[in-house]
Amino acid sequence: MLEKLFEHVQTLQEQASELPTAQQAILTNTLENLSTCLQEIAASRQFESATNNAAKLVELEKSNRLLERTVAQQAAQLRQLQEQLHKELSQYRRDNQSLAKSKAKLQTVLRNSPNIITILESDGRVRYHSGAIERVLGYKAEEIIGKVHGELIHPEDLLAWQAYFGQLLEHPGIAKPIEYRKRHAEGFWVYMEAIGNSLLQDSTVHGIVITSQEIGERKQAEIAVQESEFHYKIMSQITSDFAYSFRAAPDGKFACEWVTEAFTRCTGCVPEELMASGWWNLDLVHPEDREMLIQELEACTFSRTGANEYRIINKKGDVRWVRDSWQAVWDKTEGRVIRLWGACQEITDCKQIELQLQVVNEVLQAQMESSPLAINCTDSDGKVTVWNRAAESLFGWSATEVLGQDEPHIPQGQKQDFQPMSQSVLNAQAQNGWEVSLLKKDGNWIDLWTWAATIRDSSNQTIGSIKIFSDLSERKRIEEERQKLAALRNMEEPFWARYVSPPKSSNKKESKESNE
């Protein structure tokens, strides 16, 4: 029995080496005590008398059973510890694999990111640079480690960076973006935009993280816009009465950015008043035109260019007309209009002439409508543009039927007969008293006197002709009656002589004369 116990103890001692250090020490100590007890039992057996062997055997049996229970408990604990150790080792391997994958993924992201990730110490020295610095600035990351971040910043931008870095030191968290220029490895300057995040209090970072990106193309575009805006202001001062620029907010409202000096001469207001209050809030725009202007400004999100004519009231109370031509600047990124440029020209004199011409035109239209003579106008293509009431009465066609159509009173087959007259009129040769026969709507023909003249535009270009018709039917009837009366006066015998029988002597005489 003791030999088996010694074998079990030896087996347990061999397996104890697989346990953690703390548990290994506990089991080893227990086994040593057990081994000592067994040795004492074995030694005592040699010196005990035969009379005490039975009692000792009983006691030994009890100890044996106790030892077996202890060994079984220790073996169960050992198996449990082995299982726990196996689980912990498996979890440890999984964690290491996951950490390695995450690290590799992070390195891949940092290596291929277009942004430069930099970690700075509290003294401004570089602790870490992502691989993008070589692609953007031409430096290897290890060349920059340990150097002060501001060493490569343009001298004109250095003070702004120092103030920005000081703010990061004082206020943890993310700061607003900053723009500056950094020197490329080849010597030229690169425009950068950076965002700092102060994580000095974070034990896992204990530094300031700077995320920066190149903005060269955007900066060139901004500079181009500024130069274009400057050139626009100069050209507007030369070619227009005054020019302006409005900035459009996301809510659709406009704020004045600048206005040329001629604005004061035209309106009596200083540019600062316009910049503070807005175009239509200064009571500059005539009340009757203000709503129209506001609607046009609000609708410019759907149109890139536009032009308006409206009235303004200057500080003296004079009403002046202006023509406002504007251009909306569309931003693809924001999907909206971000700026509105415009140039205003005063057109008061032109507008007054236009209004006078409008009055004259209205008077002329009234005269043509009330004229007792038929009047029609045609454009250069021969299409009817005017057909007055007298023409409706004379020919039978209403204005609705003929406007925009060929002249209906000239049959299709006889247009060549009127070609010489039409051509001479278009060649600025007026036609007076041209006698023609024209067709009426009922199919009858009517004799008319026609007067025709050329219509020209403001540039003296022929745009059509005007024709005036006078009915010849009554005049011809009167002329025929007059001719009949004249013929009667020229007759040797009165008209009633033919109805009276002549004397016989006279008949004989006429017969004789006829025979001769």
Short mmCIF file of C-alpha atoms in Angstrom, two decimals, residues 65-480:
data_model
loop_
_atom_site.label_atom_id
_atom_site.label_comp_id
_atom_site.label_asym_id
_atom_site.label_seq_id
_atom_site.Cartn_x
_atom_site.Cartn_y
_atom_site.Cartn_z
CA ARG A 65 -8.24 6.66 3.15
CA LEU A 66 -7.64 10.25 4.27
CA LEU A 67 -4.63 10.47 2.01
CA GLU A 68 -6.58 9.09 -0.92
CA ARG A 69 -9.30 11.69 -0.40
CA THR A 70 -6.65 14.43 -0.19
CA VAL A 71 -4.93 13.19 -3.32
CA ALA A 72 -8.28 13.04 -5.16
CA GLN A 73 -9.11 16.61 -4.10
CA GLN A 74 -5.66 17.84 -5.14
CA ALA A 75 -5.97 16.02 -8.47
CA ALA A 76 -9.39 17.64 -9.08
CA GLN A 77 -7.95 21.06 -8.24
CA LEU A 78 -5.02 20.35 -10.52
CA ARG A 79 -7.32 19.46 -13.45
CA GLN A 80 -9.40 22.60 -12.80
CA LEU A 81 -6.26 24.72 -12.74
CA GLN A 82 -5.04 23.08 -15.91
CA GLU A 83 -8.36 23.87 -17.68
CA GLN A 84 -8.30 27.46 -16.46
CA LEU A 85 -4.70 27.83 -17.59
CA HIS A 86 -5.59 26.45 -21.01
CA LYS A 87 -8.48 28.92 -21.38
CA GLU A 88 -6.29 31.83 -20.29
CA LEU A 89 -3.56 30.85 -22.73
CA SER A 90 -6.12 30.58 -25.58
CA GLN A 91 -7.58 33.99 -24.75
CA TYR A 92 -4.08 35.44 -24.52
CA ARG A 93 -3.24 34.12 -27.98
CA ARG A 94 -6.51 35.51 -29.42
CA ASP A 95 -5.86 38.90 -27.83
CA ASN A 96 -2.36 38.98 -29.24
CA GLN A 97 -3.61 38.09 -32.71
CA SER A 98 -6.36 40.71 -32.54
CA LEU A 99 -3.88 43.31 -31.31
CA ALA A 100 -1.47 42.45 -34.10
CA LYS A 101 -4.26 42.76 -36.71
CA SER A 102 -5.46 46.08 -35.27
CA LYS A 103 -1.93 47.39 -35.22
CA ALA A 104 -1.34 46.30 -38.82
CA LYS A 105 -4.66 47.84 -39.88
CA LEU A 106 -3.82 51.11 -38.12
CA GLN A 107 -0.40 51.22 -39.76
CA THR A 108 -2.00 50.58 -43.16
CA VAL A 109 -4.52 53.36 -42.62
CA LEU A 110 -1.86 55.79 -41.45
CA ARG A 111 0.44 54.83 -44.30
CA ASN A 112 -2.22 55.34 -46.98
CA SER A 113 -4.05 58.28 -45.40
CA PRO A 114 -3.81 61.55 -47.34
CA ASN A 115 -3.56 63.40 -44.02
CA ILE A 116 -0.38 63.73 -41.97
CA ILE A 117 -0.79 62.53 -38.37
CA THR A 118 1.71 64.09 -35.95
CA ILE A 119 2.11 63.66 -32.18
CA LEU A 120 3.91 66.49 -30.39
CA GLU A 121 5.40 66.63 -26.93
CA SER A 122 4.48 69.49 -24.64
CA ASP A 123 7.67 71.30 -25.72
CA GLY A 124 6.61 71.18 -29.38
CA ARG A 125 8.99 68.44 -30.48
CA VAL A 126 7.79 65.70 -32.80
CA ARG A 127 7.33 62.26 -31.26
CA TYR A 128 5.57 60.60 -34.20
CA HIS A 129 4.92 61.30 -37.89
CA SER A 130 2.77 59.19 -40.20
CA GLY A 131 4.14 58.08 -43.56
CA ALA A 132 2.07 60.69 -45.45
CA ILE A 133 4.71 63.30 -44.64
CA GLU A 134 7.04 61.79 -47.24
CA ARG A 135 4.35 61.95 -49.92
CA VAL A 136 3.22 65.50 -49.05
CA LEU A 137 6.41 67.25 -47.89
CA GLY A 138 9.15 64.94 -49.15
CA TYR A 139 10.67 64.11 -45.73
CA LYS A 140 11.10 60.67 -44.20
CA ALA A 141 9.34 60.33 -40.86
CA GLU A 142 12.55 59.47 -38.99
CA GLU A 143 14.18 62.69 -40.22
CA ILE A 144 11.59 64.80 -38.41
CA ILE A 145 11.37 62.87 -35.12
CA GLY A 146 12.76 64.93 -32.26
CA LYS A 147 12.66 68.24 -34.15
CA VAL A 148 10.46 71.20 -33.25
CA HIS A 149 7.29 71.26 -35.35
CA GLY A 150 7.55 74.99 -36.05
CA GLU A 151 10.98 74.77 -37.67
CA LEU A 152 9.47 74.10 -41.11
CA ILE A 153 6.67 76.70 -40.89
CA HIS A 154 6.90 79.86 -42.98
CA PRO A 155 8.25 82.82 -40.95
CA GLU A 156 5.14 84.88 -41.73
CA ASP A 157 2.93 82.12 -40.29
CA LEU A 158 5.11 81.21 -37.30
CA LEU A 159 3.56 83.66 -34.82
CA ALA A 160 0.07 82.38 -35.61
CA TRP A 161 1.25 78.78 -35.07
CA GLN A 162 2.89 79.63 -31.74
CA ALA A 163 -0.31 81.24 -30.51
CA TYR A 164 -2.26 78.20 -31.70
CA PHE A 165 0.08 75.78 -29.96
CA GLY A 166 -0.11 77.82 -26.76
CA GLN A 167 -3.88 77.54 -26.86
CA LEU A 168 -3.58 73.74 -27.20
CA LEU A 169 -1.35 73.62 -24.14
CA GLU A 170 -3.85 75.58 -22.06
CA HIS A 171 -7.10 74.06 -23.29
CA PRO A 172 -7.45 70.27 -23.74
CA GLY A 173 -9.55 68.99 -26.62
CA ILE A 174 -9.98 69.86 -30.27
CA ALA A 175 -9.13 73.37 -31.48
CA LYS A 176 -10.26 75.24 -34.58
CA PRO A 177 -8.39 74.65 -37.86
CA ILE A 178 -5.34 76.73 -38.70
CA GLU A 179 -3.71 77.39 -42.06
CA TYR A 180 0.02 77.86 -42.57
CA ARG A 181 2.80 77.16 -45.05
CA LYS A 182 5.44 74.47 -44.54
CA ARG A 183 8.70 74.11 -46.39
CA HIS A 184 8.93 71.13 -48.74
CA ALA A 185 12.11 69.05 -48.83
CA GLU A 186 12.83 70.60 -52.25
CA GLY A 187 12.58 74.13 -50.86
CA PHE A 188 9.17 75.41 -52.01
CA TRP A 189 6.24 76.19 -49.70
CA VAL A 190 3.16 74.03 -49.31
CA TYR A 191 -0.15 75.35 -47.99
CA MET A 192 -1.43 73.19 -45.10
CA GLU A 193 -4.56 73.12 -42.97
CA ALA A 194 -4.14 71.57 -39.50
CA ILE A 195 -6.47 70.64 -36.64
CA GLY A 196 -4.96 70.13 -33.20
CA ASN A 197 -6.30 67.87 -30.44
CA SER A 198 -4.68 68.32 -27.04
CA LEU A 199 -4.47 64.88 -25.32
CA LEU A 200 -1.79 65.73 -22.76
CA GLN A 201 -4.07 64.53 -19.97
CA ASP A 202 -4.75 61.20 -21.70
CA SER A 203 -2.36 58.60 -20.26
CA THR A 204 -2.49 56.50 -23.44
CA VAL A 205 -1.28 59.40 -25.64
CA HIS A 206 0.16 62.09 -23.38
CA GLY A 207 0.73 64.43 -26.29
CA ILE A 208 -0.85 66.77 -28.84
CA VAL A 209 -2.20 65.15 -32.00
CA ILE A 210 -2.02 67.32 -35.16
CA THR A 211 -3.94 66.22 -38.26
CA SER A 212 -2.89 68.24 -41.31
CA GLN A 213 -3.63 68.11 -45.03
CA GLU A 214 -2.41 69.89 -48.14
CA ILE A 215 -4.76 72.61 -49.43
CA GLY A 216 -2.67 73.96 -52.29
CA GLU A 217 -5.38 73.63 -54.95
CA ARG A 218 -8.04 75.14 -52.70
CA LYS A 219 -5.74 78.01 -51.75
CA GLN A 220 -4.90 78.70 -55.38
CA ALA A 221 -8.62 78.75 -56.15
CA GLU A 222 -9.22 81.20 -53.27
CA ILE A 223 -6.37 83.41 -54.48
CA ALA A 224 -7.75 83.26 -58.02
CA VAL A 225 -11.18 84.26 -56.72
CA GLN A 226 -9.67 87.15 -54.78
CA GLU A 227 -7.71 88.32 -57.82
CA SER A 228 -10.79 87.95 -60.00
CA GLU A 229 -12.79 89.89 -57.46
CA PHE A 230 -10.15 92.63 -57.42
CA HIS A 231 -10.07 92.80 -61.22
CA TYR A 232 -13.86 92.83 -61.26
CA LYS A 233 -13.92 95.78 -58.87
CA ILE A 234 -11.43 97.69 -61.01
CA MET A 235 -13.27 96.95 -64.27
CA SER A 236 -16.61 97.75 -62.64
CA GLN A 237 -15.33 101.13 -61.51
CA ILE A 238 -14.32 101.82 -65.10
CA THR A 239 -17.35 100.45 -66.94
CA SER A 240 -20.28 100.88 -64.53
CA ASP A 241 -21.63 103.44 -62.12
CA PHE A 242 -20.98 101.18 -59.11
CA ALA A 243 -20.41 97.49 -58.37
CA TYR A 244 -20.95 95.30 -55.32
CA SER A 245 -20.40 91.85 -53.84
CA PHE A 246 -22.82 90.05 -51.50
CA ARG A 247 -22.02 86.93 -49.45
CA ALA A 248 -24.86 84.39 -49.28
CA ALA A 249 -25.45 82.67 -45.93
CA PRO A 250 -26.77 79.07 -45.71
CA ASP A 251 -30.17 80.45 -44.63
CA GLY A 252 -30.50 82.31 -47.95
CA LYS A 253 -29.81 85.81 -46.59
CA PHE A 254 -27.26 88.14 -48.21
CA ALA A 255 -24.65 90.34 -46.53
CA CYS A 256 -22.66 93.00 -48.38
CA GLU A 257 -18.91 92.34 -48.62
CA TRP A 258 -17.87 95.45 -50.56
CA VAL A 259 -19.19 98.16 -52.84
CA THR A 260 -17.27 100.57 -55.08
CA GLU A 261 -16.88 104.23 -54.22
CA ALA A 262 -19.33 105.39 -56.90
CA PHE A 263 -22.12 104.00 -54.73
CA THR A 264 -21.95 107.12 -52.57
CA ARG A 265 -22.08 109.45 -55.58
CA CYS A 266 -25.16 107.71 -56.98
CA THR A 267 -27.12 107.17 -53.77
CA GLY A 268 -25.73 109.59 -51.21
CA CYS A 269 -25.14 106.67 -48.78
CA VAL A 270 -21.73 105.54 -47.58
CA PRO A 271 -20.66 101.90 -48.18
CA GLU A 272 -20.67 101.18 -44.43
CA GLU A 273 -24.43 101.76 -44.33
CA LEU A 274 -24.98 99.18 -47.05
CA MET A 275 -22.68 96.64 -45.40
CA ALA A 276 -24.48 96.99 -42.07
CA SER A 277 -28.08 97.05 -43.24
CA GLY A 278 -28.33 95.30 -46.60
CA TRP A 279 -29.40 96.51 -50.02
CA TRP A 280 -33.14 96.75 -49.51
CA ASN A 281 -33.13 97.72 -45.81
CA LEU A 282 -31.77 101.22 -46.45
CA ASP A 283 -34.98 102.42 -48.12
CA LEU A 284 -32.89 102.90 -51.24
CA VAL A 285 -35.13 100.79 -53.44
CA HIS A 286 -38.44 102.29 -54.45
CA PRO A 287 -41.28 100.71 -52.40
CA GLU A 288 -43.04 99.51 -55.56
CA ASP A 289 -39.89 97.69 -56.73
CA ARG A 290 -38.60 96.32 -53.40
CA GLU A 291 -40.64 93.10 -53.36
CA MET A 292 -39.59 92.30 -56.91
CA LEU A 293 -35.91 92.77 -56.03
CA ILE A 294 -36.13 90.56 -52.93
CA GLN A 295 -37.82 87.81 -54.93
CA GLU A 296 -35.10 88.02 -57.57
CA LEU A 297 -32.36 87.72 -54.93
CA GLU A 298 -34.08 84.75 -53.30
CA ALA A 299 -34.56 83.06 -56.67
CA CYS A 300 -30.92 83.43 -57.70
CA THR A 301 -30.21 80.03 -56.10
CA PHE A 302 -31.84 78.59 -59.22
CA SER A 303 -30.18 80.89 -61.76
CA ARG A 304 -26.54 81.81 -62.30
CA THR A 305 -27.05 85.22 -64.00
CA GLY A 306 -29.72 87.88 -64.02
CA ALA A 307 -30.55 91.50 -64.72
CA ASN A 308 -33.13 93.81 -63.17
CA GLU A 309 -34.30 97.34 -63.75
CA TYR A 310 -35.69 99.17 -60.75
CA ARG A 311 -35.85 102.57 -59.10
CA ILE A 312 -33.76 103.83 -56.21
CA ILE A 313 -34.35 106.87 -54.04
CA ASN A 314 -31.18 108.76 -53.13
CA LYS A 315 -30.62 110.80 -49.99
CA LYS A 316 -31.94 113.91 -51.76
CA GLY A 317 -35.23 112.14 -52.49
CA ASP A 318 -34.63 111.95 -56.24
CA VAL A 319 -35.89 108.82 -57.99
CA ARG A 320 -33.30 107.29 -60.29
CA TRP A 321 -33.53 104.21 -62.52
CA VAL A 322 -30.71 101.62 -62.50
CA ARG A 323 -29.99 98.47 -64.47
CA ASP A 324 -28.56 95.83 -62.13
CA SER A 325 -26.67 92.97 -63.83
CA TRP A 326 -25.50 90.24 -61.44
CA GLN A 327 -23.64 86.94 -61.44
CA ALA A 328 -24.17 84.21 -58.84
CA VAL A 329 -21.17 82.11 -57.71
CA TRP A 330 -22.14 78.46 -57.22
CA ASP A 331 -20.26 76.22 -54.77
CA LYS A 332 -20.36 72.54 -55.82
CA THR A 333 -19.32 71.30 -52.38
CA GLU A 334 -22.10 73.11 -50.49
CA GLY A 335 -24.56 72.84 -53.37
CA ARG A 336 -25.69 76.47 -53.13
CA VAL A 337 -24.90 80.05 -54.17
CA ILE A 338 -22.22 81.49 -51.88
CA ARG A 339 -21.66 84.91 -53.45
CA LEU A 340 -23.42 87.46 -55.65
CA TRP A 341 -21.50 89.95 -57.80
CA GLY A 342 -23.24 92.79 -59.56
CA ALA A 343 -22.78 96.05 -61.46
CA CYS A 344 -25.35 98.86 -61.57
CA GLN A 345 -25.65 101.48 -64.27
CA GLU A 346 -27.90 104.48 -64.00
CA ILE A 347 -30.42 104.51 -66.87
CA THR A 348 -32.69 107.34 -65.75
CA ASP A 349 -32.31 109.31 -68.99
CA CYS A 350 -32.79 106.20 -71.11
CA LYS A 351 -35.76 105.19 -69.01
CA GLN A 352 -37.39 108.59 -69.43
CA ILE A 353 -36.90 108.38 -73.19
CA GLU A 354 -38.29 104.86 -73.09
CA LEU A 355 -41.32 106.02 -71.16
CA GLN A 356 -41.84 108.88 -73.62
CA LEU A 357 -41.56 106.45 -76.51
CA GLN A 358 -44.02 104.20 -74.76
CA VAL A 359 -46.48 107.10 -74.49
CA VAL A 360 -45.93 107.98 -78.15
CA ASN A 361 -46.39 104.35 -79.07
CA GLU A 362 -49.62 104.15 -77.09
CA VAL A 363 -50.88 107.32 -78.79
CA LEU A 364 -49.90 105.92 -82.17
CA GLN A 365 -51.65 102.66 -81.38
CA ALA A 366 -54.79 104.59 -80.38
CA GLN A 367 -54.64 106.64 -83.57
CA MET A 368 -54.25 103.54 -85.69
CA GLU A 369 -57.15 101.83 -83.95
CA SER A 370 -59.41 104.85 -84.34
CA SER A 371 -58.37 105.62 -87.92
CA PRO A 372 -61.20 105.42 -90.49
CA LEU A 373 -58.70 103.99 -92.99
CA ALA A 374 -57.64 100.34 -92.94
CA ILE A 375 -54.07 99.95 -91.65
CA ASN A 376 -51.95 96.85 -91.46
CA CYS A 377 -48.25 96.34 -90.68
CA THR A 378 -46.04 93.41 -91.62
CA ASP A 379 -42.56 92.35 -90.51
CA SER A 380 -39.63 91.67 -92.85
CA ASP A 381 -40.99 88.14 -93.48
CA GLY A 382 -44.40 89.43 -94.55
CA LYS A 383 -46.22 88.35 -91.37
CA VAL A 384 -48.99 90.64 -90.12
CA THR A 385 -48.13 92.51 -86.90
CA VAL A 386 -50.89 95.18 -86.89
CA TRP A 387 -54.49 94.89 -88.17
CA ASN A 388 -56.71 97.75 -87.02
CA ARG A 389 -60.48 97.86 -86.66
CA ALA A 390 -60.97 99.59 -90.01
CA ALA A 391 -59.07 96.73 -91.67
CA GLU A 392 -61.37 94.26 -89.92
CA SER A 393 -64.43 96.12 -91.27
CA LEU A 394 -62.99 96.56 -94.77
CA PHE A 395 -61.67 93.04 -95.40
CA GLY A 396 -63.81 90.99 -93.00
CA TRP A 397 -61.00 89.19 -91.15
CA SER A 398 -60.52 89.84 -87.43
CA ALA A 399 -57.12 90.71 -85.98
CA THR A 400 -57.01 87.37 -84.14
CA GLU A 401 -57.28 85.52 -87.47
CA VAL A 402 -54.48 87.36 -89.28
CA LEU A 403 -51.86 88.37 -86.68
CA GLY A 404 -48.69 86.38 -87.26
CA GLN A 405 -49.97 85.09 -90.62
CA ASP A 406 -49.43 86.12 -94.22
CA GLU A 407 -51.64 88.93 -95.51
CA PRO A 408 -54.99 87.21 -96.25
CA HIS A 409 -56.28 89.77 -98.75
CA ILE A 410 -53.57 88.85 -101.27
CA PRO A 411 -54.41 85.47 -102.86
CA GLN A 412 -51.61 82.93 -102.87
CA GLY A 413 -51.50 82.81 -106.66
CA GLN A 414 -51.26 86.59 -107.12
CA LYS A 415 -48.49 87.41 -104.63
CA GLN A 416 -46.00 87.81 -107.47
CA ASP A 417 -48.10 90.72 -108.77
CA PHE A 418 -47.48 92.60 -105.52
CA GLN A 419 -43.79 91.64 -105.27
CA PRO A 420 -42.47 94.83 -106.94
CA MET A 421 -44.41 97.06 -104.56
CA SER A 422 -43.33 95.06 -101.48
CA GLN A 423 -39.69 95.03 -102.59
CA SER A 424 -39.64 98.77 -103.25
CA VAL A 425 -41.15 99.42 -99.81
CA LEU A 426 -38.52 97.26 -98.11
CA ASN A 427 -35.90 99.23 -100.08
CA ALA A 428 -37.17 102.41 -98.37
CA GLN A 429 -39.12 103.61 -101.41
CA ALA A 430 -42.49 104.85 -100.24
CA GLN A 431 -45.49 104.02 -102.45
CA ASN A 432 -48.24 106.64 -102.71
CA GLY A 433 -51.57 106.08 -104.43
CA TRP A 434 -50.96 102.56 -105.70
CA GLU A 435 -54.27 101.30 -107.10
CA VAL A 436 -54.87 97.62 -106.34
CA SER A 437 -57.71 95.10 -106.18
CA LEU A 438 -57.68 92.94 -103.05
CA LEU A 439 -59.72 90.01 -101.82
CA LYS A 440 -62.26 90.19 -99.01
CA LYS A 441 -63.17 87.37 -96.64
CA ASP A 442 -66.55 86.88 -98.37
CA GLY A 443 -64.77 86.20 -101.68
CA ASN A 444 -65.51 89.52 -103.35
CA TRP A 445 -62.88 91.87 -104.72
CA ILE A 446 -62.49 95.46 -103.67
CA ASP A 447 -60.66 98.31 -105.42
CA LEU A 448 -58.35 100.27 -103.13
CA TRP A 449 -55.85 103.05 -103.03
CA THR A 450 -52.70 101.90 -101.15
CA TRP A 451 -50.01 103.93 -99.43
CA ALA A 452 -46.99 102.00 -98.14
CA ALA A 453 -43.85 102.96 -96.18
CA THR A 454 -40.87 101.28 -94.51
CA ILE A 455 -40.64 100.67 -90.74
CA ARG A 456 -37.12 100.97 -89.28
CA ASP A 457 -35.66 100.23 -85.84
CA SER A 458 -33.36 102.41 -83.74
CA SER A 459 -30.32 101.24 -85.73
CA ASN A 460 -31.97 102.26 -89.02
CA GLN A 461 -32.49 98.64 -90.06
CA THR A 462 -35.65 97.76 -92.00
CA ILE A 463 -37.91 95.58 -89.86
CA GLY A 464 -41.15 95.73 -91.84
CA SER A 465 -43.68 97.94 -93.60
CA ILE A 466 -46.97 99.77 -93.00
CA LYS A 467 -49.83 99.96 -95.49
CA ILE A 468 -52.88 102.23 -95.49
CA PHE A 469 -55.89 101.38 -97.65
CA SER A 470 -58.67 103.66 -98.94
CA ASP A 471 -61.81 102.24 -100.59
CA LEU A 472 -62.06 103.24 -104.27
CA SER A 473 -65.50 101.70 -104.91
CA GLU A 474 -67.53 104.80 -104.06
CA ARG A 475 -65.03 107.09 -105.76
CA LYS A 476 -65.15 104.97 -108.92
CA ARG A 477 -68.92 105.01 -108.89
CA ILE A 478 -68.93 108.82 -108.58
CA GLU A 479 -66.30 109.07 -111.33
CA GLU A 480 -68.40 106.93 -113.62
#
